[in-house]
Short mmCIF file of C-alpha atoms in Angstrom, two decimals:
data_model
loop_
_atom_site.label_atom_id
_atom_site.label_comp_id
_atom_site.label_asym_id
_atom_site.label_seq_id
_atom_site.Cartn_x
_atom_site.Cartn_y
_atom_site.Cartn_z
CA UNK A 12 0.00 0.00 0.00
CA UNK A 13 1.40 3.44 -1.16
CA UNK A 14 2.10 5.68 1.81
CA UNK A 15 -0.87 8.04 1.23
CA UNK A 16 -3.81 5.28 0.29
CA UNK A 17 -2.78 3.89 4.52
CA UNK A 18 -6.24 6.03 5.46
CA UNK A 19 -8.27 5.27 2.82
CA UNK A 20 -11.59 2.99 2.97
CA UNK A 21 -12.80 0.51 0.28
CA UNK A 22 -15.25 1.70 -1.99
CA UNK A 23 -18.82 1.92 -0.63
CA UNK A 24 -17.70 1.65 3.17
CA UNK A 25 -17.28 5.35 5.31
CA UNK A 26 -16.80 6.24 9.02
CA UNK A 27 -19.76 7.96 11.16
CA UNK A 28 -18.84 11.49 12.67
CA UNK A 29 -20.51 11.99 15.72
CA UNK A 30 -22.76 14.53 14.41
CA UNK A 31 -23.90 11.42 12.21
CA UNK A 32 -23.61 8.33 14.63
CA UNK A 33 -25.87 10.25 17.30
CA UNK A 34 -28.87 10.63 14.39
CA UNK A 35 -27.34 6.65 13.76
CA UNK A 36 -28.50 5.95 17.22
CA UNK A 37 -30.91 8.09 17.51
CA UNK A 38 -33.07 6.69 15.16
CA UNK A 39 -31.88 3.02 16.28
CA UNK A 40 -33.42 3.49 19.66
CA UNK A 41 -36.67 5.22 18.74
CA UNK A 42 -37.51 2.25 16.08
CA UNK A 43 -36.84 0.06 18.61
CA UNK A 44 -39.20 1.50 20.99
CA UNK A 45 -41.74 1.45 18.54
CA UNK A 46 -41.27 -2.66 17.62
CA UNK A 47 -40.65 -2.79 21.62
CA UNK A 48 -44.31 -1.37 22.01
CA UNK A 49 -46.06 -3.74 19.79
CA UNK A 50 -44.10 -7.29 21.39
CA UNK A 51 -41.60 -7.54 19.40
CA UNK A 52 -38.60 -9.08 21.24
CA UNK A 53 -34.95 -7.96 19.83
CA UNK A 54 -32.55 -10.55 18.80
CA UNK A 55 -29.11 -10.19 18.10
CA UNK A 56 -27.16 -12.13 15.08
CA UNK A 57 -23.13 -12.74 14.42
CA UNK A 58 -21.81 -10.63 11.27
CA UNK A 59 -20.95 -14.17 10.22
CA UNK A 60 -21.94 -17.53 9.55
CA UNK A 61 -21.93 -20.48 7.36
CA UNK A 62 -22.47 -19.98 3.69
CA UNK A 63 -24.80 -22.86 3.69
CA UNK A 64 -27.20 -21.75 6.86
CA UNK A 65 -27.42 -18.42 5.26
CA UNK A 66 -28.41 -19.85 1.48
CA UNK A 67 -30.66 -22.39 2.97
CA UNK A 68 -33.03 -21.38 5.59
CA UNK A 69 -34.86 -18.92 2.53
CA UNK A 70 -35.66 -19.25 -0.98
CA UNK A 71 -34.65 -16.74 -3.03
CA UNK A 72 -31.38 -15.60 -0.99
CA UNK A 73 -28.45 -14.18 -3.13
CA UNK A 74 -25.18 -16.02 -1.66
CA UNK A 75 -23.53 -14.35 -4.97
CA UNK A 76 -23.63 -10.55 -2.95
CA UNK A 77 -22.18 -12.21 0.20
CA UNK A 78 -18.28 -11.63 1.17
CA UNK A 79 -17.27 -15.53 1.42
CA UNK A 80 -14.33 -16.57 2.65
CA UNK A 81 -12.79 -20.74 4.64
CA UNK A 82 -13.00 -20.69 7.96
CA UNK A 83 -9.38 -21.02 9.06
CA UNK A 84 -11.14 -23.26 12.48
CA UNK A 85 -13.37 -25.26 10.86
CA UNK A 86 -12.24 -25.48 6.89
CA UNK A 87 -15.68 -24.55 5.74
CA UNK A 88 -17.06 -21.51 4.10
CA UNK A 89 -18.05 -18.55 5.51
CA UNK A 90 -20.28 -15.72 4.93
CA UNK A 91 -20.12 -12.18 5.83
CA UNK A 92 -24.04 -11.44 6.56
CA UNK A 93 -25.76 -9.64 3.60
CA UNK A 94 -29.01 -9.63 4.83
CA UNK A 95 -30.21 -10.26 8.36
CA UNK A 96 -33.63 -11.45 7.95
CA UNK A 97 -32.39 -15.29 7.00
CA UNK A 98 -30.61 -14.94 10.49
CA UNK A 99 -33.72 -14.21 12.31
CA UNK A 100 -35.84 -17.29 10.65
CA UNK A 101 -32.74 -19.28 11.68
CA UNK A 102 -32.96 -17.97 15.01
CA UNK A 103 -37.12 -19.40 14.60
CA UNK A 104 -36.36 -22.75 13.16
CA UNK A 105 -34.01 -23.37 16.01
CA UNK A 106 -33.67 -21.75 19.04
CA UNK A 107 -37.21 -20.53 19.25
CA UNK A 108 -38.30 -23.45 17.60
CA UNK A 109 -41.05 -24.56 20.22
CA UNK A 110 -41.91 -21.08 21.35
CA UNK A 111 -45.35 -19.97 21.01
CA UNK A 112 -46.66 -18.91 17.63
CA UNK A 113 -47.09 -16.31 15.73
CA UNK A 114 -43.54 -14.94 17.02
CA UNK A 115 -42.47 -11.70 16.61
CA UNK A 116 -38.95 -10.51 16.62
CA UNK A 117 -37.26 -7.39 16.29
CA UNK A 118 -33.46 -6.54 15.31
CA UNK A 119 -30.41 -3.95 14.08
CA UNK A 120 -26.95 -4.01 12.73
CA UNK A 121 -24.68 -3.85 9.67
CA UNK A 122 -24.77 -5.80 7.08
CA UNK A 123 -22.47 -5.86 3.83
CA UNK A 124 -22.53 -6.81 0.28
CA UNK A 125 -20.22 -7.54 -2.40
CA UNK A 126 -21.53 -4.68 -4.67
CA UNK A 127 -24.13 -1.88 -4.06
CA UNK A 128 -27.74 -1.73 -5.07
CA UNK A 129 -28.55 0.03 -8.77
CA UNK A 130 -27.07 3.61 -8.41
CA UNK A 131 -26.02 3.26 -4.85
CA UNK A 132 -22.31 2.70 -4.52
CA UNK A 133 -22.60 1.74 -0.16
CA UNK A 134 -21.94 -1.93 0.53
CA UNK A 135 -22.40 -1.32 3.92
CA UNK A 136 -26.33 -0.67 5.29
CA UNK A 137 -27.96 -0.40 8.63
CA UNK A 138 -30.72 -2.89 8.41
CA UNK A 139 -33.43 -3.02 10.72
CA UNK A 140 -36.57 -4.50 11.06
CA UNK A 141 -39.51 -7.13 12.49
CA UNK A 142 -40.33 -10.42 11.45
CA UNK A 143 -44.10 -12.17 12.70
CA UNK A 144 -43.65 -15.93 12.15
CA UNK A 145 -45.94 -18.57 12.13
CA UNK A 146 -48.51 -16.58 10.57
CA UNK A 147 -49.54 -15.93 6.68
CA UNK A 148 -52.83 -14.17 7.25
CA UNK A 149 -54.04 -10.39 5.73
CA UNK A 150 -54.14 -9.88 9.25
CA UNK A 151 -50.69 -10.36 9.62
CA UNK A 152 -49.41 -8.65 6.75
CA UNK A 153 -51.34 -5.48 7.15
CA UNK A 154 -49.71 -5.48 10.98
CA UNK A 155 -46.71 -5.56 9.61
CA UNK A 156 -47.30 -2.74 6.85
CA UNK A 157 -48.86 -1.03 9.85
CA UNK A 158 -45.87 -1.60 12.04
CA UNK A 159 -43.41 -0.60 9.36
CA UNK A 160 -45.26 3.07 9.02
CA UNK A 161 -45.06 3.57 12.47
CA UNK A 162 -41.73 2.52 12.87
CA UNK A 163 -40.24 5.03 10.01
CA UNK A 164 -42.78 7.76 11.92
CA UNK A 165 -41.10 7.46 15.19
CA UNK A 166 -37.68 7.36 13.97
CA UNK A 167 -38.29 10.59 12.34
CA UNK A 168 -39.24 10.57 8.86
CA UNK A 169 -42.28 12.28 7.61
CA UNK A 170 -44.78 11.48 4.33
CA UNK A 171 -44.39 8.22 4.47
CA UNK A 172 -45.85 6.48 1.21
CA UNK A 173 -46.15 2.84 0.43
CA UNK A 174 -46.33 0.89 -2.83
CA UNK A 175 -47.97 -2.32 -2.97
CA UNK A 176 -47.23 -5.35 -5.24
CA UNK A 177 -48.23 -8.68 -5.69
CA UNK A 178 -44.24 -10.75 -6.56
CA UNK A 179 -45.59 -14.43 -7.35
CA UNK A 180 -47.79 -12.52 -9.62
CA UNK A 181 -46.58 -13.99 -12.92
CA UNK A 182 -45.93 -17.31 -11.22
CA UNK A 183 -49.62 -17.54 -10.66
CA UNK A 184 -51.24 -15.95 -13.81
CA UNK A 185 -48.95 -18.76 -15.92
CA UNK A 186 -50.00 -21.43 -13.79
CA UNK A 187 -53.87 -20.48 -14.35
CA UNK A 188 -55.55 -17.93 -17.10
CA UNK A 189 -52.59 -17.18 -18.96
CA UNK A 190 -49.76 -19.90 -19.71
CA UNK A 191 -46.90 -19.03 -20.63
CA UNK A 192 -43.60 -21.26 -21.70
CA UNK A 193 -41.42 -22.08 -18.75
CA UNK A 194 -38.66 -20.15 -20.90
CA UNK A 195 -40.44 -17.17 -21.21
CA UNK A 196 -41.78 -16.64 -17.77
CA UNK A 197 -38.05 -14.71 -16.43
CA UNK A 198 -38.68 -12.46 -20.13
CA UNK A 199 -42.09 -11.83 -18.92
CA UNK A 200 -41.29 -11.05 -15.71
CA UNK A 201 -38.48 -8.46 -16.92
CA UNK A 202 -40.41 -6.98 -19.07
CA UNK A 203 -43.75 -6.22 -16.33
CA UNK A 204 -40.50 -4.76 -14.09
CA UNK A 205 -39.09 -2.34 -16.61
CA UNK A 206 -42.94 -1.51 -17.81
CA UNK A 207 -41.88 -2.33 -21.62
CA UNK A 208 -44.62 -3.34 -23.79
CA UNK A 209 -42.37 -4.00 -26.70
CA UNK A 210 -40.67 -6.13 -24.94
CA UNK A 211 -43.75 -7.77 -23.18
CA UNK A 212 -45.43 -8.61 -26.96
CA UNK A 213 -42.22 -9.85 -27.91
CA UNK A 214 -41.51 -12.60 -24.97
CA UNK A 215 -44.92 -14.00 -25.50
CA UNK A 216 -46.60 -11.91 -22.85
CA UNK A 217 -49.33 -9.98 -24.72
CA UNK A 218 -52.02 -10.93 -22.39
CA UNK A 219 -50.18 -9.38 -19.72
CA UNK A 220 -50.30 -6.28 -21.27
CA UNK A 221 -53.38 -4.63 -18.40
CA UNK A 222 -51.26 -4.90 -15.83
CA UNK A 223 -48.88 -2.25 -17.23
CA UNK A 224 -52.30 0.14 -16.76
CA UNK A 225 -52.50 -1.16 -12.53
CA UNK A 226 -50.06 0.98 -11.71
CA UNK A 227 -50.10 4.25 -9.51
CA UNK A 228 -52.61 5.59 -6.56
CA UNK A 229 -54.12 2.44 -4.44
CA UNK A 230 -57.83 3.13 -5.49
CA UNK A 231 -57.47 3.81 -9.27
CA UNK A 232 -54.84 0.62 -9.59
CA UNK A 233 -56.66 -2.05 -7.60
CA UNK A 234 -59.99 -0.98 -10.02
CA UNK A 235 -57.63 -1.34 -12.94
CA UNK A 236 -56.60 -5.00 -11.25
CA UNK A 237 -59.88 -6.07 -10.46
CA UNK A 238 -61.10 -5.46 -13.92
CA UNK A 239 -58.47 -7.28 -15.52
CA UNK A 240 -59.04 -10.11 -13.01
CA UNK A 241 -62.65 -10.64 -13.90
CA UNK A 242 -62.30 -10.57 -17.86
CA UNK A 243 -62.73 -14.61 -18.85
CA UNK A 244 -60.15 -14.33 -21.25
CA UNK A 245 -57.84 -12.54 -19.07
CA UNK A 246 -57.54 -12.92 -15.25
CA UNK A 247 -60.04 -14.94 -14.55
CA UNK A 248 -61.26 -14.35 -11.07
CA UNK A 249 -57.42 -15.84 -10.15
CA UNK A 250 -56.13 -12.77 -8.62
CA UNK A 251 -59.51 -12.45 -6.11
CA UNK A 252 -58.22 -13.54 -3.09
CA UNK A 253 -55.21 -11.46 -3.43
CA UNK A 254 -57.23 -8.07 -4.31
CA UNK A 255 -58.99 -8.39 -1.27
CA UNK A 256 -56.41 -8.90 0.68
CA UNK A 257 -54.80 -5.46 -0.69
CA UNK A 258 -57.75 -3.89 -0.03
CA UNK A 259 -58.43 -5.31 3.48
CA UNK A 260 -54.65 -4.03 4.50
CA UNK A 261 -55.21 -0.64 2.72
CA UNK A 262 -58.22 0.04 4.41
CA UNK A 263 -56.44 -0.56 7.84
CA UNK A 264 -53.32 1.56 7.16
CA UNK A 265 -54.18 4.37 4.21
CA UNK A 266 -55.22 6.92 6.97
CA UNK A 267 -51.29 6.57 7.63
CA UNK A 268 -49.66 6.64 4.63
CA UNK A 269 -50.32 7.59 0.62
CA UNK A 270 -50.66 4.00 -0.74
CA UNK A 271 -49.72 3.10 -4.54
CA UNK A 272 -49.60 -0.39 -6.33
CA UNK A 273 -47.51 -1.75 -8.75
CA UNK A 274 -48.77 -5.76 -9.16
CA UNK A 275 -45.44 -6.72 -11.17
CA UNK A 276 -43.19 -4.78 -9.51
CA UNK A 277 -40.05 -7.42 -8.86
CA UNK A 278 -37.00 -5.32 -7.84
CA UNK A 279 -35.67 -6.26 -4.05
CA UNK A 280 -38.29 -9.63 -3.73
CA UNK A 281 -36.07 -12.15 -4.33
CA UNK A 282 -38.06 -14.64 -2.08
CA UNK A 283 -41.12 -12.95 -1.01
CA UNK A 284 -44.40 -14.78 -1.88
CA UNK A 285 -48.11 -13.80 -2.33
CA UNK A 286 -47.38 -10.15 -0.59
CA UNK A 287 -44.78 -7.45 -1.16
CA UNK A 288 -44.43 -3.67 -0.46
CA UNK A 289 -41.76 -1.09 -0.31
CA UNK A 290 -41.59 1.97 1.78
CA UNK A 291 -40.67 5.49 1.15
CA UNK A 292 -40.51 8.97 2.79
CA UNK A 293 -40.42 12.64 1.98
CA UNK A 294 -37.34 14.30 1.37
CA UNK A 295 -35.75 10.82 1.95
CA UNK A 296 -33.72 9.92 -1.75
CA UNK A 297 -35.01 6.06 -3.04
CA UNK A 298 -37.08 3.35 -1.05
CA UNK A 299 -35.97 2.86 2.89
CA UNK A 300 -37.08 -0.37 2.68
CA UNK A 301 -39.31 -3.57 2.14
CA UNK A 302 -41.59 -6.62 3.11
CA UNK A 303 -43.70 -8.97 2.82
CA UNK A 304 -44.74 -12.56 3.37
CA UNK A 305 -42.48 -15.80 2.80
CA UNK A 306 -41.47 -18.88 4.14
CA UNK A 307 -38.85 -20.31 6.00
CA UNK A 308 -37.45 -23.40 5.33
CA UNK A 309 -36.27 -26.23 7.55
CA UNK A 310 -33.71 -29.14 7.32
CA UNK A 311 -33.36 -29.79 3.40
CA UNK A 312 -35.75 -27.32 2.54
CA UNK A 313 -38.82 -29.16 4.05
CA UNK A 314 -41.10 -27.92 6.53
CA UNK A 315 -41.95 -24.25 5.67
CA UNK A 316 -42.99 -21.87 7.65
CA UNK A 317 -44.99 -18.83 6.82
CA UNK A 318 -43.96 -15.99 7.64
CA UNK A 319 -44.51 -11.69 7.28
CA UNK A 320 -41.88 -8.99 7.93
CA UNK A 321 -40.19 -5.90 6.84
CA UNK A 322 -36.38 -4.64 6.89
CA UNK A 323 -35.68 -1.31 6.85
CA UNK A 324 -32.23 0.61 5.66
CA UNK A 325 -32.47 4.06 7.36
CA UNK A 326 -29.29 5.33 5.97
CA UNK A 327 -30.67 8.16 3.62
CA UNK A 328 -32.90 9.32 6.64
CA UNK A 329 -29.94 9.27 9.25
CA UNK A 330 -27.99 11.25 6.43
CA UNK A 331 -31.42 13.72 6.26
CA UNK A 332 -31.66 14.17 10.02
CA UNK A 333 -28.18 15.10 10.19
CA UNK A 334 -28.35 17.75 7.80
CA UNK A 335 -30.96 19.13 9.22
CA UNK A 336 -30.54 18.60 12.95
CA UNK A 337 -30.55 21.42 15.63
CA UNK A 338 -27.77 22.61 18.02
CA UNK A 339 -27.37 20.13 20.36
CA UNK A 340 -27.49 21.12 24.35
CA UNK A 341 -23.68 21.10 25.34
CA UNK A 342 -22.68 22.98 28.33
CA UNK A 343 -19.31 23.45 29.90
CA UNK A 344 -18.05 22.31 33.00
CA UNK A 345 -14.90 24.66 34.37
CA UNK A 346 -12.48 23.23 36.68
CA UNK A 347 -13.45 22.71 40.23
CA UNK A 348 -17.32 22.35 38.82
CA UNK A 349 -19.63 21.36 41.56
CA UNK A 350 -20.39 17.57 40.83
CA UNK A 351 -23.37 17.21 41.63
CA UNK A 352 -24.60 20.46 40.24
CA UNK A 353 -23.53 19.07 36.93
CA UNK A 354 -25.28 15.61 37.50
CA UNK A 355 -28.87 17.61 37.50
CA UNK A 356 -27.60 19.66 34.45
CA UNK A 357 -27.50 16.25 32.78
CA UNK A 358 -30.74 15.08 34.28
CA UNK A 359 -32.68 17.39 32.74
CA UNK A 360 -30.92 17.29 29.19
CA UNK A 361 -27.78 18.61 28.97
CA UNK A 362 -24.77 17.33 27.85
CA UNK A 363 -22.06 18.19 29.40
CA UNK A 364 -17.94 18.32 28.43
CA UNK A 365 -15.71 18.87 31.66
CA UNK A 366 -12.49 21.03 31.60
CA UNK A 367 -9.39 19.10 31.73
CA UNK A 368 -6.97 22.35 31.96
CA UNK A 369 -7.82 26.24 32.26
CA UNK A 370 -7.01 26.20 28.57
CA UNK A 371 -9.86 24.38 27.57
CA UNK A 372 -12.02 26.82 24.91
CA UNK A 373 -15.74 25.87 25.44
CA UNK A 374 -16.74 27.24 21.98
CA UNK A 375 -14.30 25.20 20.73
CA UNK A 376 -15.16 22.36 22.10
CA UNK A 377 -19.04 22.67 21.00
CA UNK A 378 -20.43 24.18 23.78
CA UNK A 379 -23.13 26.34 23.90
CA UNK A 380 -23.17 27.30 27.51
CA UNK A 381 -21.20 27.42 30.55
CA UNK A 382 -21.96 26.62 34.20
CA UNK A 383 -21.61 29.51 36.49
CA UNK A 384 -22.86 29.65 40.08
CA UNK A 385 -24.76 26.74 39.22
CA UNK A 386 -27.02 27.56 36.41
CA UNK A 387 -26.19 27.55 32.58
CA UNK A 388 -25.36 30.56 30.97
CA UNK A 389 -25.02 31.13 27.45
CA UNK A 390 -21.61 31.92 25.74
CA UNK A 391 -21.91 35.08 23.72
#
């Protein structure tokens, strides 16, 4: 390494000033409370594991994003946790195997991947989020939308919107009302994704052609979806169940948040099933996260489990509440500082930095006050 690269980070990875890690924390603790509220119980997960008990406990799970590596100890392959939410239905199958369902669980931390997401170079994300298992119910998965709104509320984040979709969408129309070749159905799905209905006609997908009109506010979309379900030569009454599931959740949780749907929408739901959704905020760049409902699988991949959940990466709102956080409370302690004067100071909100010579500068140092004669004055 070259003498000036020593203090350099890899690409996509970056240190948290203070100014940052508080709003980090901050918003940490208040989602916590939130999940903490409702009875979810926070778990805690290593940063690694085996390669195989992270590809195997979920369908759908991208080992090919995960920093693997042999486990000098134990001569098998490790896996530098890309996504925490296979840790947590580990945590269910085992563990918590014979605990009561449904289960909910709550967690934080870092996870890392081997490249970053579309146009966003960070390979390092705070994920957080809540996972209800034993339970695959519109009950369940409008809690967890619910949940989800609330939880981005309380950390801080304001407009909170929420697009629907419906990911084992094409899985289910081919299977039915509209066959399609098992080689076309990835083409298909592409297509619906990037909303190209060249493309669509041209992979053998004409008759999915509605759904590119189901897109947009809740109310106008699921009309659009309904009336593609019920034409005989289209949907066929297929989709029913899951329409009125999407309306049954919306109804609970659109007083909350502006609700869209996209039906084929496919980006980030590598193994949810029946019910997806992604999350968003104002003045918060991009999604801040997803969910939905999926199963977790046991030894060999028998035994499923249903499950509903959502993860959360709060990054771009930690980012947005530093930029636009106040003056924090900071008041300076002199030398020979009554003690215990300075323990109420904090008791009631301040934070306070002590002198360590008479050269200390408290403007300097970030303080906004100083303690005279036992009260806090401000420095002009």
């Amino acid at each position: 390494m070259h003498e000036n690269d020593r203090d350099l980070l890899p690409e996509g990875l970056g240190d948290r000033l203070p100014q940052q890690a508080w709003a980090s924390q901050s918003v940490r603790r208040a989602a916590h409370d939130v999940l903490a509220s409702h009875g979810y119980a926070r778990v805690e997960t290593p940063v690694l594991e085996f390669e195989k008990a992270l590809a195997s406990r979920m369908a759908g799970v991208q080992v090919r994003r995960m920093f693997r590596f042999v486990d000098p100890v134990s001569a098998r392959m490790l896996a530098l946790r890309s996504d925490m939410t296979a840790q947590v239905a580990r945590i269910a199958a085992t563990g918590l195997a014979h605990a009561p369902r449904p289960l909910r669980l709550s967690y934080s931390g870092q996870v890392v991947t081997i490249k970053g997401d579309g146009l966003d170079p960070a390979r390092e994300r705070l994920q957080l989020g809540a996972e209800l298992m034993g339970a695959d119910s519109t009950e369940a998965a409008a809690e967890i939308v619910e949940l989800a709104i609330e939880t981005l509320r309380g950390a801080g984040a304001t407009g909170v919107s929420v697009d629907f979709t419906l990911p084992d969408l094409v899985d289910t129309l081919s299977a039915g009302p509209l066959p399609l070749p098992a080689r076309s159905i990835e083409a298909v799905r592409q297509m619906l994704d990037a909303k190209d209905a060249g493309g669509l006609v041209d992979a053998g997908g004409e008759g999915y052609l509605p759904l590119l009109y189901a897109i947009g506010p809740f109310e106008a979309a699921i009309a659009q979806l309904a009336a593609f379900d019920v034409h005989p030569s289209q949907g066929g009454g297929v989709l029913a169940s899951r329409i009125a599931a999407l309306r049954a959740i919306a109804q609970r949780v659109g007083a909350k948040a502006r609700l869209t749907l996209d039906p084929s929408e496919r980006h980030g739901f590598e193994y949810q099933s029946w019910f997806g959704f992604t999350i968003y905020a104002d003045g918060v760049p991009g999604s801040l996260g997803r969910g939905g409902t999926y199963a977790i699988l046991g030894q060999a991949g028998r035994d499923p489990e249903p499950a509903t959940g959502f993860s959360l990466y709060p990054d771009p709102l930690i980012e947005t509440l530093t930029a636009t956080a106040g003056e924090e409370r900071r008041l300076f302690l002199p030398l020979g500082h009554d003690r215990d004067v300075a323990a109420r100071q904090r008791a009631i909100g301040w934070s306070t930095v002590a002198a360590l010579s008479d050269q200390d500068d408290p403007i300097a140092l970030g303080c906004s006050h100083r303690l005279e004669n036992g009260e806090a004055v401000a420095l002009v």
